[in-house]
Coordinates of C-alpha atoms and ligand atoms in Angstrom, one line a residue:
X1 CA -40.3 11.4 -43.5
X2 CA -39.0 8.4 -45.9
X3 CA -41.4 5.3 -44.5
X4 CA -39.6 3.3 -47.3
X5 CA -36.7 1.9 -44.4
X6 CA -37.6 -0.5 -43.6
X7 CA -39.4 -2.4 -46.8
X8 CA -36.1 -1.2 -48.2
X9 CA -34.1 -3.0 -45.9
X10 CA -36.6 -6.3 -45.7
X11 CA -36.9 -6.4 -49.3
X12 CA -37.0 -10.1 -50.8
X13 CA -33.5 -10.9 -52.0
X14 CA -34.4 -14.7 -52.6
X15 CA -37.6 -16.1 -53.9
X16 CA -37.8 -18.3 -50.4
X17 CA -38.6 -14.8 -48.7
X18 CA -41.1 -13.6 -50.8
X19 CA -44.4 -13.2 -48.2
X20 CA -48.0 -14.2 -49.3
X21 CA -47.6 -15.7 -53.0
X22 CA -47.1 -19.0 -52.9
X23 CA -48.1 -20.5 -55.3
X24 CA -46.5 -18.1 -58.1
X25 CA -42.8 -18.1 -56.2
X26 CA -43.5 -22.3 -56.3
X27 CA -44.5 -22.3 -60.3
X28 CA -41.4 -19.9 -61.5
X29 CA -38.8 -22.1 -58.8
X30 CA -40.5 -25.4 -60.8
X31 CA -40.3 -23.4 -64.2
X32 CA -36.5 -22.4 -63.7
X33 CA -35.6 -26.5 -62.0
X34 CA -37.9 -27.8 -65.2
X35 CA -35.8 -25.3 -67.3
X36 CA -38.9 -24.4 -69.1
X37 CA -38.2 -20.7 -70.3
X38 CA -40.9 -18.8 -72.0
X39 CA -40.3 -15.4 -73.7
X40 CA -42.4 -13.3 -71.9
X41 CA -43.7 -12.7 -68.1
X42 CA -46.9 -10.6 -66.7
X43 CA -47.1 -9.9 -63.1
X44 CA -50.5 -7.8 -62.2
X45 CA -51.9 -7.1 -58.9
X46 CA -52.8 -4.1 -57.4
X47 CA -49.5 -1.5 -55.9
X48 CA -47.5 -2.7 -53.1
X49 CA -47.9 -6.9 -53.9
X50 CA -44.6 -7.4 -55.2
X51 CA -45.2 -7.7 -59.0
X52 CA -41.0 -6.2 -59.6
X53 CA -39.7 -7.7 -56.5
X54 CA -40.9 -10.7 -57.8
X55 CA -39.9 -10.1 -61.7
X56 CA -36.3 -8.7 -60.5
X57 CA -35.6 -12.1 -58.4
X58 CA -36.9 -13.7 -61.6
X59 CA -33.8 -12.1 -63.3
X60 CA -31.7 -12.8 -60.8
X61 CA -32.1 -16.8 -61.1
X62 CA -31.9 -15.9 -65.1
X63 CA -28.4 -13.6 -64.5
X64 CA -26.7 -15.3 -61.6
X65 CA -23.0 -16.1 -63.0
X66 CA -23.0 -19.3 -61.3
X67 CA -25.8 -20.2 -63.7
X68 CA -29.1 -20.5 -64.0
X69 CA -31.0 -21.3 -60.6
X70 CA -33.8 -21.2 -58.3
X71 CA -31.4 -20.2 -55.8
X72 CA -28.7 -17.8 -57.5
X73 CA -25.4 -17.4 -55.5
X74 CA -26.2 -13.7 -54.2
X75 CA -22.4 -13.0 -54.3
X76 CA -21.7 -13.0 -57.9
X77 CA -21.5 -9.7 -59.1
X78 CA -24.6 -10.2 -61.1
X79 CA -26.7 -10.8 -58.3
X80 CA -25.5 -7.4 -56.6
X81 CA -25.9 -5.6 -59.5
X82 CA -29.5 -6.5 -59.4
X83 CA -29.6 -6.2 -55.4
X84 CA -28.6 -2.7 -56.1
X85 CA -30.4 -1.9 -59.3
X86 CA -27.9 -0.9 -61.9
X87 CA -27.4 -4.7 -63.4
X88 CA -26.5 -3.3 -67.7
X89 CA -28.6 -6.3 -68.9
X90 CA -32.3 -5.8 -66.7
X91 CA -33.0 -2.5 -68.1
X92 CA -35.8 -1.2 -66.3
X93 CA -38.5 0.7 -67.6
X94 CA -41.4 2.9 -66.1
X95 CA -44.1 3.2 -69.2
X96 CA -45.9 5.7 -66.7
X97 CA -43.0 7.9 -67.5
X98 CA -42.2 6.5 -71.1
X99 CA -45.4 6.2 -73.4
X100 CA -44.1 7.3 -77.0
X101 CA -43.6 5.1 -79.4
X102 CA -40.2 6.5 -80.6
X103 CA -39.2 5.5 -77.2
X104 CA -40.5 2.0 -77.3
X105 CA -38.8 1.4 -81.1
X106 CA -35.5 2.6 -79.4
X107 CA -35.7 0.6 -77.0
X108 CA -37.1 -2.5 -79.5
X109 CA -34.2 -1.6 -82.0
X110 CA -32.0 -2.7 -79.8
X111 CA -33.4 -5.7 -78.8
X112 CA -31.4 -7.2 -81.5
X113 CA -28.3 -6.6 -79.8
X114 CA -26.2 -9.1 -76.8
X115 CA -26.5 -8.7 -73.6
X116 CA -23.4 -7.0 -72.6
X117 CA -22.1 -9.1 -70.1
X118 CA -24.4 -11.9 -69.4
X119 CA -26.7 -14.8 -70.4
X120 CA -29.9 -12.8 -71.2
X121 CA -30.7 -9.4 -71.7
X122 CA -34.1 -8.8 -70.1
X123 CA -36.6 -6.1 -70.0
X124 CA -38.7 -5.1 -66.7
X125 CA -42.0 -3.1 -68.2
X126 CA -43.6 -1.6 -65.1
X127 CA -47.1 -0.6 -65.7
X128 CA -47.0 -1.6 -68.8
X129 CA -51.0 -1.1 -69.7
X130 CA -49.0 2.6 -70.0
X131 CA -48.1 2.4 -73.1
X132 CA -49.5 3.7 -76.5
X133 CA -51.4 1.4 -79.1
X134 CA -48.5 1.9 -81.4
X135 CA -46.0 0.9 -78.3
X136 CA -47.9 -2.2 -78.2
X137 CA -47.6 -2.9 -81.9
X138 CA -43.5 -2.0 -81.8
X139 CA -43.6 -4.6 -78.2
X140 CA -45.6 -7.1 -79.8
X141 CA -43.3 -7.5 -83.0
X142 CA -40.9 -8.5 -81.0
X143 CA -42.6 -10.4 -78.1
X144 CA -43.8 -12.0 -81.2
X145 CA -40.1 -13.5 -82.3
X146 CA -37.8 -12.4 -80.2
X147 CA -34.1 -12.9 -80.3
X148 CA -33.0 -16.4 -78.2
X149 CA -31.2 -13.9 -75.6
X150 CA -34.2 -11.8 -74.8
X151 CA -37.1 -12.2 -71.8
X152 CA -39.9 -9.9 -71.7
X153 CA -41.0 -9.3 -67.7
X154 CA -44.5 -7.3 -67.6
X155 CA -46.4 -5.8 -64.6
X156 CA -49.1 -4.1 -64.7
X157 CA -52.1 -3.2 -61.7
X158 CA -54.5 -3.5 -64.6
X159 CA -54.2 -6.3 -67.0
X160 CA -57.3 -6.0 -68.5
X161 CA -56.0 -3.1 -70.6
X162 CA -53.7 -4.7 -72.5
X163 CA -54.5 -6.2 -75.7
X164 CA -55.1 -9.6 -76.4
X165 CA -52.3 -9.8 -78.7
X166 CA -49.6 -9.2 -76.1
X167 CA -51.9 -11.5 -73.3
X168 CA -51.6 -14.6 -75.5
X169 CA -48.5 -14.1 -75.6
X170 CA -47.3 -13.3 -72.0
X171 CA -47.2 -16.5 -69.0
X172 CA -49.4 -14.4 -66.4
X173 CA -49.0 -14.4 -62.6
X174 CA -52.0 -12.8 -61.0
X175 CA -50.7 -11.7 -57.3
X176 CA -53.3 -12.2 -54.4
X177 CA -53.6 -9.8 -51.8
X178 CA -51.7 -11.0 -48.3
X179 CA -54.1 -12.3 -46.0
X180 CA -54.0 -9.9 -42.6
X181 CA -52.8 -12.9 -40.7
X182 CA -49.9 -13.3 -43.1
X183 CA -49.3 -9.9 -42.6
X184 CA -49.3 -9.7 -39.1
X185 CA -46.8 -12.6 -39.2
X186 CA -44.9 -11.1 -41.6
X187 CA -44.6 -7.4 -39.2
X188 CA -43.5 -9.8 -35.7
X189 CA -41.0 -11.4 -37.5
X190 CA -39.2 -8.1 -38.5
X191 CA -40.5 -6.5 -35.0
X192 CA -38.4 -8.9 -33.3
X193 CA -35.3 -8.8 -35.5
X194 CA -35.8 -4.7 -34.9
X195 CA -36.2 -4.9 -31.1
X196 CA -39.5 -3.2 -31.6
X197 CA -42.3 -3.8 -28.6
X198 CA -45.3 -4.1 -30.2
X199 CA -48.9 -5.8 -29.0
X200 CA -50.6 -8.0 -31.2
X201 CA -53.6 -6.3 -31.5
X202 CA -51.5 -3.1 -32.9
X203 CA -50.1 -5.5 -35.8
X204 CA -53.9 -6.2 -36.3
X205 CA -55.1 -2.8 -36.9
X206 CA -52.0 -1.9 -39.3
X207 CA -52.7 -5.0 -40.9
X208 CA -56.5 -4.3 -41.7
X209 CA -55.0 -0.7 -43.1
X210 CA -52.4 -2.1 -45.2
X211 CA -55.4 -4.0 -47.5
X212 CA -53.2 -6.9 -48.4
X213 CA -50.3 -5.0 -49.5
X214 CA -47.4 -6.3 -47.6
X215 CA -45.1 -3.0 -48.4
X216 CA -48.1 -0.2 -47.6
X217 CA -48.1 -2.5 -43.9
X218 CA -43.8 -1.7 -43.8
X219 CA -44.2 1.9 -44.4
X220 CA -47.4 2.3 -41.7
X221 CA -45.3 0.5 -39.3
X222 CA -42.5 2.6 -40.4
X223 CA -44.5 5.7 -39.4
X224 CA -46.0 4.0 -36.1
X225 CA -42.0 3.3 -35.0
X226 CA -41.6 6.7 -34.8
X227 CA -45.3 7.9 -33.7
X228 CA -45.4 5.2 -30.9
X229 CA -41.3 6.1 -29.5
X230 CA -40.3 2.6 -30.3
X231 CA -43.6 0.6 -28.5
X232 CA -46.2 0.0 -30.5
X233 CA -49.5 -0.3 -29.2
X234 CA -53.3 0.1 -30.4
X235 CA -54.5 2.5 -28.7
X236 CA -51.8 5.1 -30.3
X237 CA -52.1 3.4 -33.8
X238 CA -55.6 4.0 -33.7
X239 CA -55.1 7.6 -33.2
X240 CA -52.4 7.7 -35.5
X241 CA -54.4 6.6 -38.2
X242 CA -57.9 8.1 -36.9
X243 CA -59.2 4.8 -36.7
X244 CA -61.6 3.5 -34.6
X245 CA -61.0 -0.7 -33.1
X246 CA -63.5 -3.1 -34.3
X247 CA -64.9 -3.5 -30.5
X248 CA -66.4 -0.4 -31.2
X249 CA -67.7 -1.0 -35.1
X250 CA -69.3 -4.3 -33.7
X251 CA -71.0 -2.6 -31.0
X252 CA -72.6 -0.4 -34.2
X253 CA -73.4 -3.2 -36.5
X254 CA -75.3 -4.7 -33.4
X255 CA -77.3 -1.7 -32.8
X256 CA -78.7 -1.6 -36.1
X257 CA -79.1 -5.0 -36.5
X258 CA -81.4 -4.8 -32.7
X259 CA -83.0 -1.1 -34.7
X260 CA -81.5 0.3 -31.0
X261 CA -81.7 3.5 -32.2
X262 CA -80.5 5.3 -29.1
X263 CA -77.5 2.8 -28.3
X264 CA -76.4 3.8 -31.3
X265 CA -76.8 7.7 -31.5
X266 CA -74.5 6.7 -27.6
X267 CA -71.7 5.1 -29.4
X268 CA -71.2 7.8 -31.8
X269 CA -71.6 11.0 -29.3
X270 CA -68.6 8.9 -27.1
X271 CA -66.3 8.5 -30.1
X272 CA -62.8 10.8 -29.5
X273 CA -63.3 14.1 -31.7
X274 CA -59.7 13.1 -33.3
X275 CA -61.3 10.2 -34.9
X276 CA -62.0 10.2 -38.7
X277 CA -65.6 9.5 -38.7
X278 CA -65.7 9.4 -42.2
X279 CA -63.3 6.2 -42.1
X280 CA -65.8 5.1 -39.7
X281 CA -68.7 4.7 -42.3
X282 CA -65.8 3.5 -44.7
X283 CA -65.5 0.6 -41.8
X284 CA -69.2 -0.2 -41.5
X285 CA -69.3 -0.3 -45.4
X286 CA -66.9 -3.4 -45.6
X287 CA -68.6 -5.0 -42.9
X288 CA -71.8 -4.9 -44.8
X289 CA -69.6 -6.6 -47.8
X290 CA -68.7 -9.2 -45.7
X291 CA -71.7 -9.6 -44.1
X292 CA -73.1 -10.1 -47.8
X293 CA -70.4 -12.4 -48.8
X294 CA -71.5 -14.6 -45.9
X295 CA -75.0 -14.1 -46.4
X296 CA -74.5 -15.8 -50.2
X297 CA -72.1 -18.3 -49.1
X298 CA -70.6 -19.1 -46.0
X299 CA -66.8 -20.1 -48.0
X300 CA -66.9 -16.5 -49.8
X301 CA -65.5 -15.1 -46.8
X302 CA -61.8 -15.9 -44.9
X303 CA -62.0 -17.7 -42.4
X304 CA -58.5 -16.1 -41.2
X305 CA -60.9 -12.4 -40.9
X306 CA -59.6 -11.3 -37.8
X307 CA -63.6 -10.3 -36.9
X308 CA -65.0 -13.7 -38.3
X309 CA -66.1 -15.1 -35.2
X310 CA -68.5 -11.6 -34.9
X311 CA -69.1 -11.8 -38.4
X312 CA -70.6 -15.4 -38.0
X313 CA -72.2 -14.7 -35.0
X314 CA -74.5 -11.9 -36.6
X315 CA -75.0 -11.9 -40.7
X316 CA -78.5 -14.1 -40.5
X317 CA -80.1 -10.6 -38.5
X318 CA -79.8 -9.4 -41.8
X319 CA -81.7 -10.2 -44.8
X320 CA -80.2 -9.7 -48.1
X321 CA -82.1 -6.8 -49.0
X322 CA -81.0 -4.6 -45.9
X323 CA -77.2 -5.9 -46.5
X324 CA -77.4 -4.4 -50.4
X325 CA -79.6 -1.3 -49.0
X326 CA -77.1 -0.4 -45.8
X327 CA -74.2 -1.0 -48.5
X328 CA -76.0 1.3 -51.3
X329 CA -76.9 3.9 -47.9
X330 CA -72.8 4.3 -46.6
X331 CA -71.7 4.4 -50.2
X332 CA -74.1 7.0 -51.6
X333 CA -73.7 9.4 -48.2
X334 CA -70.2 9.3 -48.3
X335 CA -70.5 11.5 -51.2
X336 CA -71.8 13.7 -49.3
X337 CA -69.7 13.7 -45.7
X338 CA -67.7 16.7 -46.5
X339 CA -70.2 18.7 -46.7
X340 CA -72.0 18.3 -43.8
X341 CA -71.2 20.9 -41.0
X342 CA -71.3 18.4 -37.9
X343 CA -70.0 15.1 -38.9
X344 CA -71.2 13.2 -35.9
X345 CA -74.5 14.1 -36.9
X346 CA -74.3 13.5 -40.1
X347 CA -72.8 10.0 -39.1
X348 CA -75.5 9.5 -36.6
X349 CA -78.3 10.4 -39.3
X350 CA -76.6 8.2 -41.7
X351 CA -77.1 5.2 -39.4
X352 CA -80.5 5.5 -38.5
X353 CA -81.3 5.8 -42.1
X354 CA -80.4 2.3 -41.9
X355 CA -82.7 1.3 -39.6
X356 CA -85.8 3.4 -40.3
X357 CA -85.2 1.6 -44.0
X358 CA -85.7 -1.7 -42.8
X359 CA -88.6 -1.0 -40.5
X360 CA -92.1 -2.2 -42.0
X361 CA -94.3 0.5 -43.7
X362 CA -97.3 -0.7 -41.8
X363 CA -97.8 2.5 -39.8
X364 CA -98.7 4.4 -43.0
X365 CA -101.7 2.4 -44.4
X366 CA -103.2 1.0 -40.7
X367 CA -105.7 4.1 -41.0
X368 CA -106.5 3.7 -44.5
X369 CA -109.4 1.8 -45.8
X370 CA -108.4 -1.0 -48.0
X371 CA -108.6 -0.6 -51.3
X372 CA -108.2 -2.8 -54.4
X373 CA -107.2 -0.1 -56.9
X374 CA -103.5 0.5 -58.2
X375 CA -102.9 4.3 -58.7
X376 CA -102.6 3.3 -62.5
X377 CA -106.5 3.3 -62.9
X378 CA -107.0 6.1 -60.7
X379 CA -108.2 9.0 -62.9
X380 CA -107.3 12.8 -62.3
X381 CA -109.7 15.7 -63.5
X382 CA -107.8 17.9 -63.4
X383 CA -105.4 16.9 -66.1
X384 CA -106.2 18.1 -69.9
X385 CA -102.9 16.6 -71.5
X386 CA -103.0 13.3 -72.6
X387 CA -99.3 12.8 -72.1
X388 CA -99.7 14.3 -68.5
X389 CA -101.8 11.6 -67.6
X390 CA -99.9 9.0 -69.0
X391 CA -97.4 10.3 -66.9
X392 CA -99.2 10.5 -63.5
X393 CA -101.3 7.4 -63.7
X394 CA -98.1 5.0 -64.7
X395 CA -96.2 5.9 -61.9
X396 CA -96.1 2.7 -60.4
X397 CA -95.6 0.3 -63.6
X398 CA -92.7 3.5 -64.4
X399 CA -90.5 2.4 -61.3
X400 CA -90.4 -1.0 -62.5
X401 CA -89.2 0.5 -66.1
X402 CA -86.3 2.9 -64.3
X403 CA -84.0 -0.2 -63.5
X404 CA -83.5 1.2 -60.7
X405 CA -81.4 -0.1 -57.1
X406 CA -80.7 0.7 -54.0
X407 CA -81.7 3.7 -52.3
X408 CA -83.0 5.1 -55.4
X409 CA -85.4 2.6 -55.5
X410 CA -86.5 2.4 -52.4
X411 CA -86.6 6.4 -52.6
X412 CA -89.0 5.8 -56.2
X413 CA -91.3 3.1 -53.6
X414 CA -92.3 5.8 -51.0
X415 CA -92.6 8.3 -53.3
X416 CA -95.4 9.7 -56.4
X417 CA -94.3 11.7 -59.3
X418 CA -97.5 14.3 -59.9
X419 CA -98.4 16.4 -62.7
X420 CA -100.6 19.0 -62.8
X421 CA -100.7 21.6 -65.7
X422 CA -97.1 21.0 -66.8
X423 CA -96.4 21.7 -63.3
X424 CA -94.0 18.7 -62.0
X425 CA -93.9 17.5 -58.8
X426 CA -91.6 14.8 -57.0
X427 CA -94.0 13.9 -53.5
X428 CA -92.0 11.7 -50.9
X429 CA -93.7 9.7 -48.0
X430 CA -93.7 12.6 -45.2
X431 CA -92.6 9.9 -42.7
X432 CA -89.5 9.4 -44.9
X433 CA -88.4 12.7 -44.4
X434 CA -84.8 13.4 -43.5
X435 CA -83.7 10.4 -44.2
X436 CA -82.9 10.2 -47.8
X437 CA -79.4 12.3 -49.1
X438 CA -79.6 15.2 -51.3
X439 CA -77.8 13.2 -54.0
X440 CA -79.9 10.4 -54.0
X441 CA -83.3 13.2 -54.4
X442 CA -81.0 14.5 -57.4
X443 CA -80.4 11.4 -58.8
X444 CA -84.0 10.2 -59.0
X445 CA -84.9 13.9 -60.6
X446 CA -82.4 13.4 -62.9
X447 CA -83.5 9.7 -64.0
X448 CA -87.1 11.2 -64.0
X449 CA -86.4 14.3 -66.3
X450 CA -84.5 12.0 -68.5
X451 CA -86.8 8.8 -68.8
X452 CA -89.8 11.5 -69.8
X453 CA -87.4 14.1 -71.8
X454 CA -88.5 17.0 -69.1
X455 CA -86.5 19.8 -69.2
X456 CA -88.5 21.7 -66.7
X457 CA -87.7 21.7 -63.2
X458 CA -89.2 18.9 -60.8
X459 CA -90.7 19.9 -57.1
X460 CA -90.0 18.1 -54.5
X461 CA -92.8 18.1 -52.0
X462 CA -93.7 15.7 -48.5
X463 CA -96.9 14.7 -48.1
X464 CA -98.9 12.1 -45.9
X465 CA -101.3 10.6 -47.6
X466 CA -99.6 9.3 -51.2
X467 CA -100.4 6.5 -53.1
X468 CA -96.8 5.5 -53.7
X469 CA -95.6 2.2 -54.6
X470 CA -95.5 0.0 -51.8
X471 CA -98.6 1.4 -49.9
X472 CA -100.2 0.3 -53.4
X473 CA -98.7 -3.2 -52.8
X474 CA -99.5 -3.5 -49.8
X475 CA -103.3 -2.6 -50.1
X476 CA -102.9 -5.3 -53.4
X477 CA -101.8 -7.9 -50.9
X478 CA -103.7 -7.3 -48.0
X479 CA -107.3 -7.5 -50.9
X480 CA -105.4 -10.5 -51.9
X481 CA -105.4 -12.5 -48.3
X482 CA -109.0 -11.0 -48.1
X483 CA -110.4 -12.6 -50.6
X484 CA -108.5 -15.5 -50.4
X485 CA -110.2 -15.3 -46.8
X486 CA -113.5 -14.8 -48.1
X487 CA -113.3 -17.9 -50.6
X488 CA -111.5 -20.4 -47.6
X489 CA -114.4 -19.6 -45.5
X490 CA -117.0 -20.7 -47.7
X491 CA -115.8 -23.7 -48.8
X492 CA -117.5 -26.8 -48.1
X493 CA -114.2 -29.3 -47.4
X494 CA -112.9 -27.0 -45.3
X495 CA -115.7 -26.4 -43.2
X496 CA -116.0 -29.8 -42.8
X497 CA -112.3 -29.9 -41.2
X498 CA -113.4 -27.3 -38.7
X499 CA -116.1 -28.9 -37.5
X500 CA -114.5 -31.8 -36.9
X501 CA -111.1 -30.3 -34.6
X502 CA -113.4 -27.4 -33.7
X503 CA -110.9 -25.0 -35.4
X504 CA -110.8 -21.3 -36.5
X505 CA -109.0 -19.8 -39.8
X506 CA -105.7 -18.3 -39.1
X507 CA -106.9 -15.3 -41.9
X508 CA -103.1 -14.4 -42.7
X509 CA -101.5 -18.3 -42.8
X510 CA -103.8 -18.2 -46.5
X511 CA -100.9 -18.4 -49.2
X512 CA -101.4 -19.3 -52.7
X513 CA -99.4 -22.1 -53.9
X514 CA -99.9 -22.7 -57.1
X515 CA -101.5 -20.2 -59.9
Ligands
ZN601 ZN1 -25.1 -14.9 -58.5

């Protein structure tokens, strides 16, 4: 099925109907009025923005025969020869397809040469990052001095590959991703020109699919003409694209920011088996981005988001921490969807991952006896190798030394690496069981073997009762507030201020301010 129709047939022919870049369309209009001409163009963006539409309307102003405008004629035979794409003086070329170097000095040979019927003879590089190094030496000879009748126009989706040399050279135009309203707006102006039905919350969901590109939202809609018979609606959109509304990914986010464990396993047994879940989790991953974006700065994030009301409503039930954690928990278990054999599982386990994470650990230490000692001083007996026991008793200054983040962190915090006569051993929280991925296990082993050149295999073992890292903080802190307790209580000033209001001392309200 060619979903190319109707971009093809809405295809800017004047820069005054170029969508969503503004302030580029307004800068070349003032640079062709000004007639301040430089040599050579870059347009980069990511596909679908309109980096040649925009270069080849660029020509046209440069080509029309009525002469050079903002607003060429569009009836000259230049201008349909670049409406149409066979115009003998905008030669085209695709460095994707052309990366030798003979090609580009064939093409830079004749630089030299007139245009053959018009003003300027001008070159459209698309994806030019493409090209050799020696390409880029032949292009930046003459980029460097070129002829008074040539223009150089560059796009590329990743500027950052090209060399200096030629970037110093080139006026660049970075294109911005449309905004989903300018989208939608864009799609019910053509709607209605087409005769299309549509509802507006259809144009929303192909808008949030199209990720700013303007043509990828003309070919979904091209594909949702024909899916939906000619009436567009959500609800078979949705399906279409196995995606689920964000009523539904809200009601999510909420249930793990309440920890309602069993709302949430609900929402995910009643999702329709056609439904991608893995696009799901793709969902919930950018609304933990924005929910981060928001959490640093309130103006990071667009206030046009069609789910920024909901966004605003709920980022401060999230700390930082869990944002970058949730983030690190849906990225690092995607990896991992395809091979699980029931996806809704896998999805639901994935979830309350999330929430068991930012539960507190106190459950695990309430039984112990407080102790003052960091597992670094604790001596083993039963170890005869010096290196060994470097090994075991450094565990938890080691963590710190991994630069480690994310779940592998948190994994390294509620877990003890043990060795016992060369025998290694990886022992994890038994109450975090089931809750870490396989990959993230095999990434801390890796890390491990590497950081302490093992070549041997590591165990991996549960167990109850482990000193790991944060039970060892937390034992630190709680002796902390105890003796900070036991020294309160005894002093004389401040025994003087409870007899006087009759008071008691609130034993965890002790914080030490200053060292
Ligand atoms: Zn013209």
């Amino acid at each position: 099925m060619n979903n190319d129709v109707l971009a093809l047939k809405y295809r800017p022919k004047f820069f005054k109907e170029v969508t969503g870049q503004d302030l580029i369309i307004e800068t070349l209009i003032n640079s062709i009025k000004l007639n301040k001409l430089h040599n050579a163009y870059l347009f980069s963006g990511t596909r679908g923005m309109g980096k040649t539409t925009i270069a080849r309307l660029f020509a046209k102003s440069l080509l029309c025969e009525s002469g050079i405008s903002e607003q060429p004629c569009g009836t000259c035979s230049s201008c349909n020869e670049i409406d149409n794409t066979n115009h003998l003086d905008l030669i085209e070329i695709d460095a994707a397809s052309r990366t030798k170097v003979e090609d580009t000095r064939n093409l830079m040979d004749n630089v030299q040469y007139a245009p053959s019927s018009s003003r300027f003879k001008i070159y459209l590089i698309d994806e030019v990052h493409m090209l050799s190094t020696k390409s880029f030496n032949a292009l930046l000879k003459t980029i460097e001095e070129p002829p008074a009748h040539v223009k150089f126009l560059l796009a590329t989706t990743e500027p950052e590959k090209l060399p200096d040399t030629i970037l110093s050279r080139c006026l660049h135009f970075k294109l911005i991703s449309a905004s989903e309203t300018t989208i939608i707006s864009h799609l019910e102006n053509i709607l209605n020109q087409e005769n299309i039905k549509y509802d507006v919350s259809a144009l929303e969901t192909i808008a949030r699919n199209a990720n700013g590109s303007i043509r990828d939202s003309l070919s979904i809609t091209e594909q949702c003409i024909s899916f939906c018979n000619g009436n567009i609606i959500e609800d078979k959109i949705n399906s279409l694209l196995g995606n689920i509304g964000y009523d539904t990914i809200n009601k999510i986010i909420t249930a793990i920011a309440d920890k309602d464990a069993e709302s949430l396993v609900n929402f995910i047994e009643s999702i329709d088996d056609n439904i991608k879940l893995d696009r799901i989790l793709d969902q919930i991953t950018n609304v933990f981005f924005k929910l981060t974006l928001l959490n640093i700065n309130k103006n990071l994030l667009d206030k046009e988001h069609l789910n920024y009301d909901f966004f605003t409503s709920i980022y401060q039930e999230f700390t930082k921490e869990d944002l970058q954690l949730f983030y690190q928990i849906a990225i690092s278990s995607k990896k991992d969807f395809r091979y699980a054999a029931d996806k809704k599982d896998y999805l639901i386990m994935i979830l309350l991952r999330m929430i068991i994470f930012s539960e507190n650990d106190n459950n695990s230490i309430e039984n112990d006896k407080i102790t003052t000692e960091k597992t670094n001083n604790l001596k083993s007996t039963n170890d005869n190798n010096d290196d060994v026991v470097n090994i075991k008793n450094n565990w938890y200054e080691t963590v710190n030394e991994l630069s480690l983040n994310g779940l592998a962190l948190h994994l390294a915090n509620h877990s003890v690496f043990d060795v016992n006569n060369n025998n290694y051993t990886l022992k994890i929280n038994q109450q975090k069981k089931d809750i870490y991925p396989q990959s993230c296990i095999d990434d801390l082993v890796k890390i491990i073997q590497k950081h302490y050149s093992i070549t041997s295999d590591i165990a991996i073992e549960y167990d109850n009762n482990l000193d790991t890292p944060t039970i060892v903080e937390k034992k630190l802190s709680e002796s902390e507030t105890s003796n900070r307790y036991d020294k309160v209580k005894d002093n004389p000033d401040i025994n003087k201020i409870q007899k006087m209001f009759d008071a008691n001392i609130d034993k965890d309200s002790i914080k030490k301010i200053i060292d």
